[in-house]
CSV table of C-alpha atoms and ligand atoms in Angstrom, one decimal:
chain,number,residue,atom,x,y,z
A,1,UNK,CA,-91.5,-56.6,13.9
A,2,UNK,CA,-87.8,-57.5,14.1
A,3,UNK,CA,-87.3,-60.9,15.7
A,4,UNK,CA,-85.0,-60.7,18.7
A,5,UNK,CA,-81.7,-62.3,17.8
A,6,UNK,CA,-81.3,-63.9,21.2
A,7,UNK,CA,-83.5,-66.0,23.4
A,8,UNK,CA,-85.8,-63.8,25.5
A,9,UNK,CA,-87.2,-66.3,27.9
A,10,UNK,CA,-84.1,-67.0,30.0
A,11,UNK,CA,-84.5,-66.9,33.7
A,12,UNK,CA,-82.6,-68.0,36.8
A,13,UNK,CA,-85.7,-69.5,38.3
A,14,UNK,CA,-85.5,-73.3,38.3
A,15,UNK,CA,-86.8,-75.1,35.2
A,16,UNK,CA,-88.3,-77.7,37.5
A,17,UNK,CA,-89.7,-76.2,40.7
A,18,UNK,CA,-90.4,-79.6,42.2
A,19,UNK,CA,-86.8,-80.8,41.9
A,20,UNK,CA,-85.7,-77.5,43.3
A,21,UNK,CA,-88.1,-77.8,46.2
A,22,UNK,CA,-86.8,-81.2,47.1
A,23,UNK,CA,-83.2,-80.1,47.4
A,24,UNK,CA,-84.2,-76.9,49.1
A,25,UNK,CA,-86.1,-78.9,51.8
A,26,UNK,CA,-83.0,-81.0,52.2
A,27,UNK,CA,-80.9,-77.9,52.7
A,28,UNK,CA,-83.1,-76.7,55.5
A,29,UNK,CA,-83.2,-80.1,57.1
A,30,UNK,CA,-79.4,-80.5,56.9
A,31,UNK,CA,-78.8,-77.0,58.3
A,32,UNK,CA,-81.1,-77.7,61.3
A,33,UNK,CA,-79.5,-81.2,61.8
A,34,UNK,CA,-76.1,-79.6,61.9
A,35,UNK,CA,-77.2,-76.8,64.2
A,36,UNK,CA,-78.9,-79.2,66.7
A,37,UNK,CA,-75.9,-81.5,66.9
A,38,UNK,CA,-73.1,-78.9,67.3
A,39,UNK,CA,-72.1,-80.1,70.8
A,40,UNK,CA,-71.2,-83.5,69.3
A,41,UNK,CA,-68.3,-81.9,67.4
A,42,UNK,CA,-65.2,-80.0,68.5
A,43,UNK,CA,-65.8,-76.2,68.6
A,44,UNK,CA,-63.0,-75.7,66.0
A,45,UNK,CA,-61.3,-78.0,63.5
A,46,UNK,CA,-58.2,-76.8,61.7
A,47,UNK,CA,-58.7,-76.6,57.9
A,48,UNK,CA,-57.2,-79.7,56.2
A,49,UNK,CA,-54.6,-78.6,53.5
A,50,UNK,CA,-56.6,-80.3,50.7
A,51,UNK,CA,-59.7,-78.2,51.6
A,52,UNK,CA,-57.7,-75.0,51.8
A,53,UNK,CA,-56.2,-75.9,48.4
A,54,UNK,CA,-59.6,-76.7,46.8
A,55,UNK,CA,-61.2,-73.5,48.0
A,56,UNK,CA,-58.5,-71.2,46.9
A,57,UNK,CA,-57.5,-72.4,43.4
A,58,UNK,CA,-60.6,-73.0,41.5
A,59,UNK,CA,-60.9,-71.3,38.1
A,60,UNK,CA,-64.0,-69.2,37.4
A,61,UNK,CA,-66.8,-71.7,36.9
A,62,UNK,CA,-68.1,-70.6,33.5
A,63,UNK,CA,-70.0,-73.8,32.9
A,64,UNK,CA,-72.7,-75.1,35.2
A,65,UNK,CA,-71.8,-77.8,37.8
A,66,UNK,CA,-75.4,-78.2,39.0
A,67,UNK,CA,-77.0,-77.6,42.4
A,68,UNK,CA,-76.5,-81.1,43.7
A,69,UNK,CA,-72.7,-81.0,43.2
A,70,UNK,CA,-72.3,-77.6,44.6
A,71,UNK,CA,-74.3,-78.4,47.6
A,72,UNK,CA,-72.4,-81.5,48.2
A,73,UNK,CA,-69.1,-79.5,48.0
A,74,UNK,CA,-70.5,-77.0,50.5
A,75,UNK,CA,-71.4,-79.7,52.9
A,76,UNK,CA,-68.0,-81.3,52.6
A,77,UNK,CA,-65.6,-78.4,52.4
A,78,UNK,CA,-67.3,-75.3,53.8
A,79,UNK,CA,-69.8,-76.1,56.5
A,80,UNK,CA,-67.5,-78.1,58.8
A,81,UNK,CA,-64.7,-75.5,58.8
A,82,UNK,CA,-65.9,-72.3,60.6
A,83,UNK,CA,-64.2,-70.6,63.5
A,84,UNK,CA,-66.8,-72.4,65.6
A,85,UNK,CA,-68.7,-69.4,66.9
A,86,UNK,CA,-72.0,-71.3,67.0
A,87,UNK,CA,-70.7,-74.0,69.3
A,88,UNK,CA,-71.7,-74.1,73.0
A,89,UNK,CA,-68.0,-74.0,74.0
A,90,UNK,CA,-67.1,-71.0,71.9
A,91,UNK,CA,-66.1,-68.2,74.2
A,92,UNK,CA,-63.7,-66.3,72.0
A,93,UNK,CA,-63.9,-62.5,71.6
A,94,UNK,CA,-67.5,-61.5,71.7
A,95,UNK,CA,-69.0,-63.3,68.7
A,96,UNK,CA,-72.6,-64.3,68.0
A,97,UNK,CA,-74.1,-67.8,67.9
A,98,UNK,CA,-77.2,-67.3,65.7
A,99,UNK,CA,-80.5,-69.0,66.2
A,100,UNK,CA,-82.6,-71.4,64.1
A,101,UNK,CA,-85.4,-68.9,64.0
A,102,UNK,CA,-83.0,-66.1,62.9
A,103,UNK,CA,-81.8,-68.3,60.2
A,104,UNK,CA,-85.3,-68.9,58.9
A,105,UNK,CA,-86.1,-65.2,59.1
A,106,UNK,CA,-83.0,-64.4,57.1
A,107,UNK,CA,-84.1,-67.0,54.5
A,108,UNK,CA,-87.6,-65.5,54.3
A,109,UNK,CA,-86.1,-62.0,54.0
A,110,UNK,CA,-83.8,-63.2,51.2
A,111,UNK,CA,-86.8,-64.8,49.5
A,112,UNK,CA,-88.8,-61.5,49.7
A,113,UNK,CA,-85.7,-59.6,48.5
A,114,UNK,CA,-87.4,-56.4,49.7
A,115,UNK,CA,-85.6,-53.1,48.9
A,116,UNK,CA,-85.3,-51.3,52.2
A,117,UNK,CA,-84.3,-47.8,51.3
A,118,UNK,CA,-87.9,-47.1,52.3
A,119,UNK,CA,-90.9,-47.0,49.9
A,120,UNK,CA,-94.5,-47.6,50.7
A,121,UNK,CA,-94.4,-51.3,51.8
A,122,UNK,CA,-95.0,-53.4,54.9
A,123,UNK,CA,-91.3,-54.3,55.4
A,124,UNK,CA,-90.6,-50.6,55.9
A,125,UNK,CA,-93.1,-50.5,58.7
A,126,UNK,CA,-91.6,-53.6,60.3
A,127,UNK,CA,-88.2,-51.9,60.1
A,128,UNK,CA,-89.7,-48.7,61.7
A,129,UNK,CA,-91.4,-50.7,64.4
A,130,UNK,CA,-88.2,-52.6,65.3
A,131,UNK,CA,-86.3,-49.3,65.6
A,132,UNK,CA,-89.0,-47.9,67.9
A,133,UNK,CA,-88.9,-51.0,70.1
A,134,UNK,CA,-85.1,-50.8,70.3
A,135,UNK,CA,-85.3,-47.1,71.2
A,136,UNK,CA,-87.7,-47.9,74.0
A,137,UNK,CA,-85.6,-50.8,75.3
A,138,UNK,CA,-82.5,-48.6,75.4
A,139,UNK,CA,-84.4,-45.8,77.3
A,140,UNK,CA,-84.4,-43.5,74.3
A,141,UNK,CA,-87.4,-41.4,73.4
A,142,UNK,CA,-90.0,-42.9,71.1
A,143,UNK,CA,-89.4,-40.4,68.4
A,144,UNK,CA,-85.7,-41.2,68.2
A,145,UNK,CA,-84.3,-42.0,64.8
A,146,UNK,CA,-82.3,-45.1,64.0
A,147,UNK,CA,-81.0,-47.4,61.4
A,148,UNK,CA,-80.3,-51.1,61.2
A,149,UNK,CA,-76.8,-51.8,59.7
A,150,UNK,CA,-74.4,-54.6,59.2
A,151,UNK,CA,-72.5,-54.4,62.5
A,152,UNK,CA,-71.3,-52.5,65.5
A,153,UNK,CA,-68.4,-50.9,63.7
A,154,UNK,CA,-70.7,-49.5,61.1
A,155,UNK,CA,-73.3,-48.4,63.6
A,156,UNK,CA,-70.7,-46.6,65.7
A,157,UNK,CA,-69.0,-45.0,62.7
A,158,UNK,CA,-72.3,-43.7,61.3
A,159,UNK,CA,-73.3,-42.3,64.7
A,160,UNK,CA,-70.0,-40.5,65.0
A,161,UNK,CA,-70.7,-39.0,61.5
A,162,UNK,CA,-74.0,-37.6,63.0
A,163,UNK,CA,-72.1,-36.3,66.0
A,164,UNK,CA,-69.6,-34.5,63.8
A,165,UNK,CA,-72.3,-33.0,61.5
A,166,UNK,CA,-74.3,-31.8,64.5
A,167,UNK,CA,-71.6,-30.3,66.7
A,168,UNK,CA,-68.6,-29.2,64.5
A,169,UNK,CA,-70.1,-25.6,64.1
A,170,UNK,CA,-69.7,-25.4,60.4
A,171,UNK,CA,-71.2,-27.0,57.3
A,172,UNK,CA,-68.9,-30.1,57.1
A,173,UNK,CA,-71.0,-31.6,54.3
A,174,UNK,CA,-70.5,-28.6,52.0
A,175,UNK,CA,-67.1,-27.4,53.0
A,176,UNK,CA,-65.3,-30.4,54.4
A,177,UNK,CA,-62.5,-29.8,56.9
A,178,UNK,CA,-60.4,-27.4,54.8
A,179,UNK,CA,-58.9,-24.6,56.9
A,180,UNK,CA,-60.8,-25.6,60.1
A,181,UNK,CA,-59.5,-26.3,63.6
A,182,UNK,CA,-58.8,-29.9,64.4
A,183,UNK,CA,-62.0,-31.6,65.5
A,184,UNK,CA,-61.3,-33.9,68.5
A,185,UNK,CA,-63.2,-36.9,70.0
A,186,UNK,CA,-62.6,-38.2,73.6
A,187,UNK,CA,-62.8,-41.7,74.7
A,188,UNK,CA,-61.2,-44.4,76.8
A,189,UNK,CA,-57.9,-46.0,75.8
A,190,UNK,CA,-59.9,-49.3,75.9
A,191,UNK,CA,-62.1,-48.2,73.0
A,192,UNK,CA,-62.7,-50.6,70.2
A,193,UNK,CA,-60.8,-50.2,66.9
A,194,UNK,CA,-63.8,-48.8,65.0
A,195,UNK,CA,-63.1,-45.3,66.5
A,196,UNK,CA,-59.7,-45.1,64.9
A,197,UNK,CA,-61.2,-46.3,61.6
A,198,UNK,CA,-63.9,-43.6,61.9
A,199,UNK,CA,-61.7,-40.6,62.4
A,200,UNK,CA,-59.3,-41.8,59.7
A,201,UNK,CA,-62.2,-42.4,57.3
A,202,UNK,CA,-63.6,-38.9,58.1
A,203,UNK,CA,-60.4,-37.3,57.1
A,204,UNK,CA,-59.9,-36.1,60.7
A,205,UNK,CA,-56.9,-38.2,61.3
A,206,UNK,CA,-56.0,-40.6,64.0
A,207,UNK,CA,-54.6,-37.8,66.1
A,208,UNK,CA,-58.2,-36.5,66.5
A,209,UNK,CA,-59.0,-39.5,68.6
A,210,UNK,CA,-58.0,-38.6,72.1
A,211,UNK,CA,-57.5,-41.7,74.1
A,212,UNK,CA,-57.9,-41.0,77.8
A,213,UNK,CA,-56.3,-43.3,80.4
A,214,UNK,CA,-58.4,-45.7,82.4
A,215,UNK,CA,-58.6,-46.3,86.2
A,216,UNK,CA,-57.7,-49.6,87.8
A,217,UNK,CA,-61.2,-50.8,87.1
A,218,UNK,CA,-60.6,-50.2,83.4
A,219,UNK,CA,-63.3,-47.5,83.3
A,220,UNK,CA,-62.2,-44.2,81.7
A,221,UNK,CA,-60.8,-41.5,84.0
A,222,UNK,CA,-63.4,-38.8,83.7
A,223,UNK,CA,-61.2,-36.1,85.4
A,224,UNK,CA,-58.4,-36.8,83.0
A,225,UNK,CA,-60.8,-36.5,80.1
A,226,UNK,CA,-62.0,-33.1,81.4
A,227,UNK,CA,-58.4,-31.9,81.7
A,228,UNK,CA,-57.6,-33.1,78.2
A,229,UNK,CA,-60.6,-31.3,76.7
A,230,UNK,CA,-59.5,-28.1,78.4
A,231,UNK,CA,-55.9,-28.4,77.2
A,232,UNK,CA,-57.0,-29.2,73.7
A,233,UNK,CA,-59.4,-26.2,73.6
A,234,UNK,CA,-56.5,-24.0,74.9
A,235,UNK,CA,-54.4,-25.4,72.0
A,236,UNK,CA,-57.0,-24.3,69.5
A,237,UNK,CA,-58.6,-27.6,68.8
A,238,UNK,CA,-62.4,-28.1,68.6
A,239,UNK,CA,-63.7,-30.9,70.8
A,240,UNK,CA,-67.0,-32.3,69.4
A,241,UNK,CA,-67.8,-35.6,71.1
A,242,UNK,CA,-67.4,-37.8,74.1
A,243,UNK,CA,-67.7,-41.5,73.6
A,244,UNK,CA,-68.5,-43.8,76.5
A,245,UNK,CA,-68.2,-47.6,76.5
A,246,UNK,CA,-71.0,-49.7,77.8
A,247,UNK,CA,-68.9,-52.9,77.9
A,248,UNK,CA,-65.4,-52.6,76.5
A,249,UNK,CA,-64.2,-55.2,74.1
A,250,UNK,CA,-61.4,-56.3,76.3
A,251,UNK,CA,-62.9,-56.7,79.7
A,252,UNK,CA,-66.5,-55.6,79.5
A,253,UNK,CA,-65.9,-52.6,81.7
A,254,UNK,CA,-68.7,-50.0,81.7
A,255,UNK,CA,-67.6,-46.4,81.9
A,256,UNK,CA,-69.4,-44.1,84.3
A,257,UNK,CA,-71.9,-43.1,81.7
A,258,UNK,CA,-73.7,-40.6,84.0
A,259,UNK,CA,-70.4,-38.8,84.7
A,260,UNK,CA,-69.7,-38.7,80.9
A,261,UNK,CA,-73.2,-37.5,80.2
A,262,UNK,CA,-72.6,-34.6,82.7
A,263,UNK,CA,-69.2,-33.8,81.2
A,264,UNK,CA,-70.6,-33.8,77.7
A,265,UNK,CA,-73.5,-31.5,78.8
A,266,UNK,CA,-71.2,-29.1,80.6
A,267,UNK,CA,-68.8,-29.0,77.6
A,268,UNK,CA,-71.6,-28.9,75.1
A,269,UNK,CA,-70.3,-32.0,73.3
A,270,UNK,CA,-72.2,-34.8,71.7
A,271,UNK,CA,-72.4,-37.9,73.9
A,272,UNK,CA,-72.2,-41.2,72.1
A,273,UNK,CA,-72.2,-44.6,73.7
A,274,UNK,CA,-70.6,-47.7,72.2
A,275,UNK,CA,-72.7,-50.4,73.6
A,276,UNK,CA,-71.8,-53.0,71.0
A,277,UNK,CA,-72.7,-55.9,73.3
A,278,UNK,CA,-73.1,-54.2,76.8
A,279,UNK,CA,-76.1,-52.1,75.8
A,280,UNK,CA,-78.1,-55.3,75.5
A,281,UNK,CA,-77.9,-55.5,79.3
A,282,UNK,CA,-80.7,-52.9,79.2
A,283,UNK,CA,-83.1,-55.6,78.1
A,284,UNK,CA,-82.9,-57.1,81.6
A,285,UNK,CA,-84.5,-55.0,84.4
A,286,UNK,CA,-82.0,-56.6,86.8
A,287,UNK,CA,-78.9,-55.6,84.7
A,288,UNK,CA,-80.2,-52.3,83.3
A,289,UNK,CA,-78.8,-50.2,86.2
A,290,UNK,CA,-75.2,-51.3,85.2
A,291,UNK,CA,-75.6,-49.2,82.0
A,292,UNK,CA,-77.3,-46.3,83.7
A,293,UNK,CA,-76.6,-43.0,81.9
A,294,UNK,CA,-76.8,-44.7,78.5
A,295,UNK,CA,-80.3,-43.3,78.2
A,296,UNK,CA,-78.9,-39.8,78.4
A,297,UNK,CA,-76.7,-40.2,75.3
A,298,UNK,CA,-77.3,-38.4,72.0
A,299,UNK,CA,-76.6,-41.6,70.2
A,300,UNK,CA,-75.9,-45.2,71.0
A,301,UNK,CA,-74.7,-48.1,68.8
A,302,UNK,CA,-75.1,-51.8,69.6
A,303,UNK,CA,-75.1,-55.1,67.9
A,304,UNK,CA,-77.9,-57.6,67.7
A,305,UNK,CA,-75.6,-60.3,66.3
A,306,UNK,CA,-73.5,-60.5,69.5
A,307,UNK,CA,-75.4,-60.4,72.7
A,308,UNK,CA,-78.8,-60.3,70.9
A,309,UNK,CA,-77.8,-63.8,69.6
A,310,UNK,CA,-79.2,-63.2,66.1
A,311,UNK,CA,-77.3,-64.4,63.0
A,312,UNK,CA,-74.9,-62.1,61.3
A,313,UNK,CA,-75.2,-59.3,60.2
A,314,UNK,CA,-77.3,-57.0,62.3
A,315,UNK,CA,-76.6,-53.9,64.5
A,316,UNK,CA,-78.4,-50.7,65.2
A,317,UNK,CA,-77.6,-47.1,66.1
A,318,UNK,CA,-80.1,-44.7,67.6
A,319,UNK,CA,-80.0,-40.9,67.5
A,320,UNK,CA,-82.1,-38.9,69.9
A,321,UNK,CA,-82.4,-35.9,67.5
A,322,UNK,CA,-84.0,-37.3,64.4
A,323,UNK,CA,-83.4,-34.2,62.3
A,324,UNK,CA,-79.7,-34.2,63.2
A,325,UNK,CA,-79.6,-37.8,61.9
A,326,UNK,CA,-81.4,-37.1,58.7
A,327,UNK,CA,-79.5,-33.9,57.9
A,328,UNK,CA,-76.2,-35.8,58.1
A,329,UNK,CA,-76.9,-38.1,55.2
A,330,UNK,CA,-80.1,-37.0,53.3
A,331,UNK,CA,-79.6,-36.4,49.6
A,332,UNK,CA,-82.6,-36.7,47.3
A,333,UNK,CA,-81.8,-37.2,43.6
A,334,UNK,CA,-84.6,-36.4,41.1
A,335,UNK,CA,-85.2,-40.1,40.3
A,336,UNK,CA,-86.1,-40.8,43.9
A,337,UNK,CA,-88.6,-38.0,44.6
A,338,UNK,CA,-91.5,-38.7,46.9
A,339,UNK,CA,-94.7,-38.2,44.9
A,340,UNK,CA,-96.9,-38.5,48.0
A,341,UNK,CA,-98.6,-41.5,46.2
A,342,UNK,CA,-97.7,-44.7,44.6
A,343,UNK,CA,-94.8,-47.0,45.5
A,344,UNK,CA,-92.4,-44.1,46.5
A,345,UNK,CA,-94.8,-42.5,48.9
A,346,UNK,CA,-93.1,-41.8,52.2
A,347,UNK,CA,-89.7,-41.5,50.4
A,348,UNK,CA,-86.6,-43.3,51.4
A,349,UNK,CA,-86.2,-42.7,55.1
A,350,UNK,CA,-83.5,-45.4,55.6
A,351,UNK,CA,-81.4,-44.1,52.6
A,352,UNK,CA,-81.6,-40.7,54.3
A,353,UNK,CA,-80.1,-42.1,57.6
A,354,UNK,CA,-76.9,-43.6,56.2
A,355,UNK,CA,-74.6,-43.8,53.2
A,356,UNK,CA,-76.3,-46.9,51.7
A,357,UNK,CA,-79.2,-46.7,49.2
A,358,UNK,CA,-80.1,-50.3,48.6
A,359,UNK,CA,-80.5,-52.3,51.8
A,360,UNK,CA,-82.0,-55.7,52.6
A,361,UNK,CA,-84.8,-56.4,55.0
A,362,UNK,CA,-82.6,-56.5,58.1
A,363,UNK,CA,-85.4,-56.1,60.6
A,364,UNK,CA,-87.3,-59.3,59.9
A,365,UNK,CA,-85.2,-61.5,62.1
A,366,UNK,CA,-85.4,-59.0,65.0
A,367,UNK,CA,-89.1,-58.6,64.6
A,368,UNK,CA,-89.8,-62.4,64.4
A,369,UNK,CA,-87.5,-63.2,67.3
A,370,UNK,CA,-88.7,-60.5,69.6
A,371,UNK,CA,-92.3,-61.5,69.0
A,372,UNK,CA,-91.9,-65.3,68.9
A,373,UNK,CA,-89.6,-65.6,72.0
A,374,UNK,CA,-90.5,-62.4,73.9
A,375,UNK,CA,-87.9,-59.9,74.9
A,376,UNK,CA,-88.1,-61.2,78.5
A,377,UNK,CA,-86.8,-64.6,77.4
A,378,UNK,CA,-83.8,-63.0,75.6
A,379,UNK,CA,-83.1,-61.0,78.7
A,380,UNK,CA,-83.2,-64.2,80.8
A,381,UNK,CA,-80.5,-65.7,78.6
A,382,UNK,CA,-78.4,-62.5,78.9
A,383,UNK,CA,-78.8,-62.7,82.7
A,384,UNK,CA,-77.7,-66.4,82.5
A,385,UNK,CA,-74.6,-65.4,80.7
A,386,UNK,CA,-73.7,-62.9,83.4
A,387,UNK,CA,-74.3,-65.5,86.1
A,388,UNK,CA,-72.1,-67.9,84.2
A,389,UNK,CA,-69.3,-65.4,83.9
A,390,UNK,CA,-69.4,-64.8,87.7
A,391,UNK,CA,-69.5,-68.5,88.6
A,392,UNK,CA,-66.8,-69.4,86.0
A,393,UNK,CA,-64.4,-66.7,87.4
A,394,UNK,CA,-65.0,-68.0,90.9
A,395,UNK,CA,-64.2,-71.5,89.9
A,396,UNK,CA,-61.3,-70.6,87.7
A,397,UNK,CA,-59.6,-68.7,90.5
A,398,UNK,CA,-59.5,-71.9,92.5
A,399,UNK,CA,-57.3,-73.7,90.0
A,400,UNK,CA,-53.7,-73.6,91.1
A,401,UNK,CA,-51.5,-71.0,89.2
A,402,UNK,CA,-54.6,-69.4,87.6
A,403,UNK,CA,-55.5,-65.8,88.4
A,404,UNK,CA,-58.5,-63.7,87.3
A,405,UNK,CA,-57.0,-60.3,86.3
A,406,UNK,CA,-59.9,-58.0,85.8
A,407,UNK,CA,-63.2,-57.4,87.5
A,408,UNK,CA,-66.1,-59.3,85.9
A,409,UNK,CA,-68.1,-56.2,85.1
A,410,UNK,CA,-70.5,-58.0,82.9
A,411,UNK,CA,-69.9,-61.2,80.9
A,412,UNK,CA,-66.2,-61.3,80.2
A,413,UNK,CA,-63.6,-63.1,82.3
A,414,UNK,CA,-60.0,-62.1,81.8
A,415,UNK,CA,-57.5,-64.5,83.4
A,416,UNK,CA,-54.0,-66.0,83.0
A,417,UNK,CA,-51.8,-68.6,84.3
A,418,UNK,CA,-48.9,-67.5,86.6
A,419,UNK,CA,-46.2,-70.2,86.3
A,420,UNK,CA,-43.8,-70.1,89.3
A,421,UNK,CA,-40.6,-68.2,88.9
A,422,UNK,CA,-41.4,-67.0,85.4
A,423,UNK,CA,-40.4,-63.6,84.0
A,424,UNK,CA,-43.2,-61.5,82.4
A,425,UNK,CA,-42.3,-62.5,78.9
A,426,UNK,CA,-42.1,-66.2,79.9
A,427,UNK,CA,-45.5,-65.9,81.5
A,428,UNK,CA,-46.8,-64.3,78.3
A,429,UNK,CA,-45.5,-67.1,76.1
A,430,UNK,CA,-46.9,-69.7,78.6
A,431,UNK,CA,-50.3,-68.2,78.3
A,432,UNK,CA,-50.3,-68.0,74.5
A,433,UNK,CA,-49.3,-71.6,74.3
A,434,UNK,CA,-52.0,-72.5,76.9
A,435,UNK,CA,-54.7,-70.8,74.8
A,436,UNK,CA,-53.6,-72.5,71.6
A,437,UNK,CA,-53.6,-75.9,73.2
A,438,UNK,CA,-57.1,-75.4,74.6
A,439,UNK,CA,-58.3,-74.4,71.1
A,440,UNK,CA,-56.4,-77.1,69.2
A,441,UNK,CA,-57.4,-79.9,71.6
A,442,UNK,CA,-61.0,-79.1,70.8
A,443,UNK,CA,-61.7,-78.3,74.4
A,444,UNK,CA,-63.2,-74.8,73.8
A,445,UNK,CA,-62.4,-71.6,72.1
A,446,UNK,CA,-61.4,-68.7,74.4
A,447,UNK,CA,-59.4,-65.8,72.9
A,448,UNK,CA,-56.3,-63.9,73.9
A,449,UNK,CA,-55.6,-60.2,74.4
A,450,UNK,CA,-53.4,-57.7,76.2
A,451,UNK,CA,-54.4,-56.1,79.4
A,452,UNK,CA,-52.1,-53.7,81.2
A,453,UNK,CA,-49.3,-54.8,78.9
A,454,UNK,CA,-49.6,-58.5,79.8
A,455,UNK,CA,-50.9,-61.3,77.6
A,456,UNK,CA,-54.2,-62.6,79.0
A,457,UNK,CA,-56.9,-65.1,78.1
A,458,UNK,CA,-60.5,-64.1,77.8
A,459,UNK,CA,-63.7,-66.1,78.2
A,460,UNK,CA,-66.6,-64.1,76.8
A,461,UNK,CA,-70.0,-65.4,77.9
A,462,UNK,CA,-72.4,-64.2,75.2
A,463,UNK,CA,-73.4,-67.6,74.0
A,464,UNK,CA,-77.0,-68.8,74.4
A,465,UNK,CA,-75.9,-72.4,73.8
A,466,UNK,CA,-73.4,-72.6,76.7
A,467,UNK,CA,-74.7,-74.7,79.6
A,468,UNK,CA,-72.8,-75.0,82.9
A,469,UNK,CA,-71.5,-78.4,81.7
A,470,UNK,CA,-69.6,-76.5,78.9
A,471,UNK,CA,-67.9,-74.4,81.5
A,472,UNK,CA,-67.1,-77.5,83.5
A,473,UNK,CA,-65.4,-78.9,80.4
A,474,UNK,CA,-63.4,-75.8,80.0
A,475,UNK,CA,-62.4,-75.7,83.7
A,476,UNK,CA,-61.3,-79.3,83.5
A,477,UNK,CA,-59.3,-78.5,80.3
A,478,UNK,CA,-57.6,-75.5,81.8
A,479,UNK,CA,-56.6,-77.5,84.9
A,480,UNK,CA,-55.3,-80.4,82.9
A,481,UNK,CA,-53.4,-78.5,80.2
A,482,UNK,CA,-51.9,-76.0,82.7
A,483,UNK,CA,-50.7,-79.0,84.8
A,484,UNK,CA,-49.2,-80.7,81.7
A,485,UNK,CA,-47.4,-77.5,80.7
A,486,UNK,CA,-46.1,-76.8,84.2
A,487,UNK,CA,-44.6,-80.3,84.4
A,488,UNK,CA,-43.1,-80.0,80.9
A,489,UNK,CA,-41.5,-76.8,82.2
A,490,UNK,CA,-40.0,-78.4,85.3
A,491,UNK,CA,-38.9,-81.5,83.5
B,501,LIG,C1,-67.6,-56.0,68.6
B,501,LIG,C2,-67.5,-54.6,69.0
B,501,LIG,C3,-67.6,-53.6,68.1
B,501,LIG,C4,-67.6,-53.8,66.6
B,501,LIG,O1,-68.8,-54.5,66.3
B,501,LIG,P1,-68.8,-55.4,65.0
B,501,LIG,O2,-70.2,-55.9,65.0
B,501,LIG,O3,-67.8,-56.4,65.2
B,501,LIG,O4,-68.5,-54.5,63.8
B,501,LIG,C5,-67.5,-52.3,68.6
B,501,LIG,N1,-67.3,-52.0,69.9
B,501,LIG,C6,-67.3,-53.0,70.8
B,501,LIG,C7,-67.2,-52.7,72.3
B,501,LIG,C8,-67.3,-54.3,70.4
B,501,LIG,O5,-67.3,-55.3,71.3
């Protein structure tokens, strides 16, 4: 027997499990300590230059530094300097807050390191069960197909790939788009940026994304969409899909999903709903009517890391026609053939539903959270966020020189300050400065956007940690800082 010329007993498991266990327990304790005391700190702290420098200039660490030292550096330089999205006064964009249970579930999933292409194992069944629950909650048939993915962008993009495969009228997988009419997709001008990325990625081009104007309520103008579809058909294009928004990213507006479902049916187009956060309203019986028509979609995409409150990354898309979903992505190489027995029995259903082969155990945090908390409790928090948005908008509108500029369709409040005798561009600059001061003073983190060509400030209520006192703090901060800026202006 030749002797191996190298050591053959190297492993990355700890040499001393007891020592490792001690620091691991400390990590869990510290993480929970930090999470349970968030409200004692500012939502966001600007990065100190020394930290920025240290984190961006380190050479490749070829030699070991040891767990203790790395963990200490994490605690000092990384942990304190996030954008603040877990904090109770974080209202920027629509970000997620995460939960302690979700954190632990992710840790358990990482520890299992299960391979979720499929295979005959319990985690696959958990993943299947979660997709079936989500289908039921969204009003989709029990036998719908679905996939858990990293985020809403990915979920929407993959759903649109299914839409194209199912409705383009030729074998796009085999032949691509060569010598074919332009395929077109119809949606609101308020659509999220994923849609442009999708049509560009698919080789259809940005011009294939037909952005239809919105009405005053920021919902898509369905008549204008119908007219655009007819004009495009007459010009030789091939419409394939209508996309509705259940909660636009800017204002939370919910398109008339029933009208879009009717239009898609009469035009024989795929109907997809981007419900990134808004679809979660369906968890609440009281709010479900607001997303009526979503259950008629061919596909729907939504995040669980936004209004489902779970830690990043987790989203889902559902497809009513399971075969359309499978046939968009399925490829079975010989080394992955289902033998009907053994580990590979049942094949690789999740690999057949998207472009990724190796996937982690995404479902565990959904499964544990839904079971431990009950979906009704999550729905209660969602309802609380909607009530907070309504009450906040009401109070905000009573602050002098502040106006609410869009209907509060769900959980987003769009507003701005209107300084007296200011031009549009002066007012825009005023609001940008107001937003930055609110953030930099550590009051809260709202975000900015454009609505109807004007700069606006947004407060998104998708935070399970926000109590009414947090909104009071923000209201007081808005009043105080607006007042200060107005007096600076008149000085
Ligand atoms: C956030 C959002 C997305 C994208 O989801 P990610 O999880 O950020 O990828 C898509 N559509 C809408 C309406 C969103 O709010």
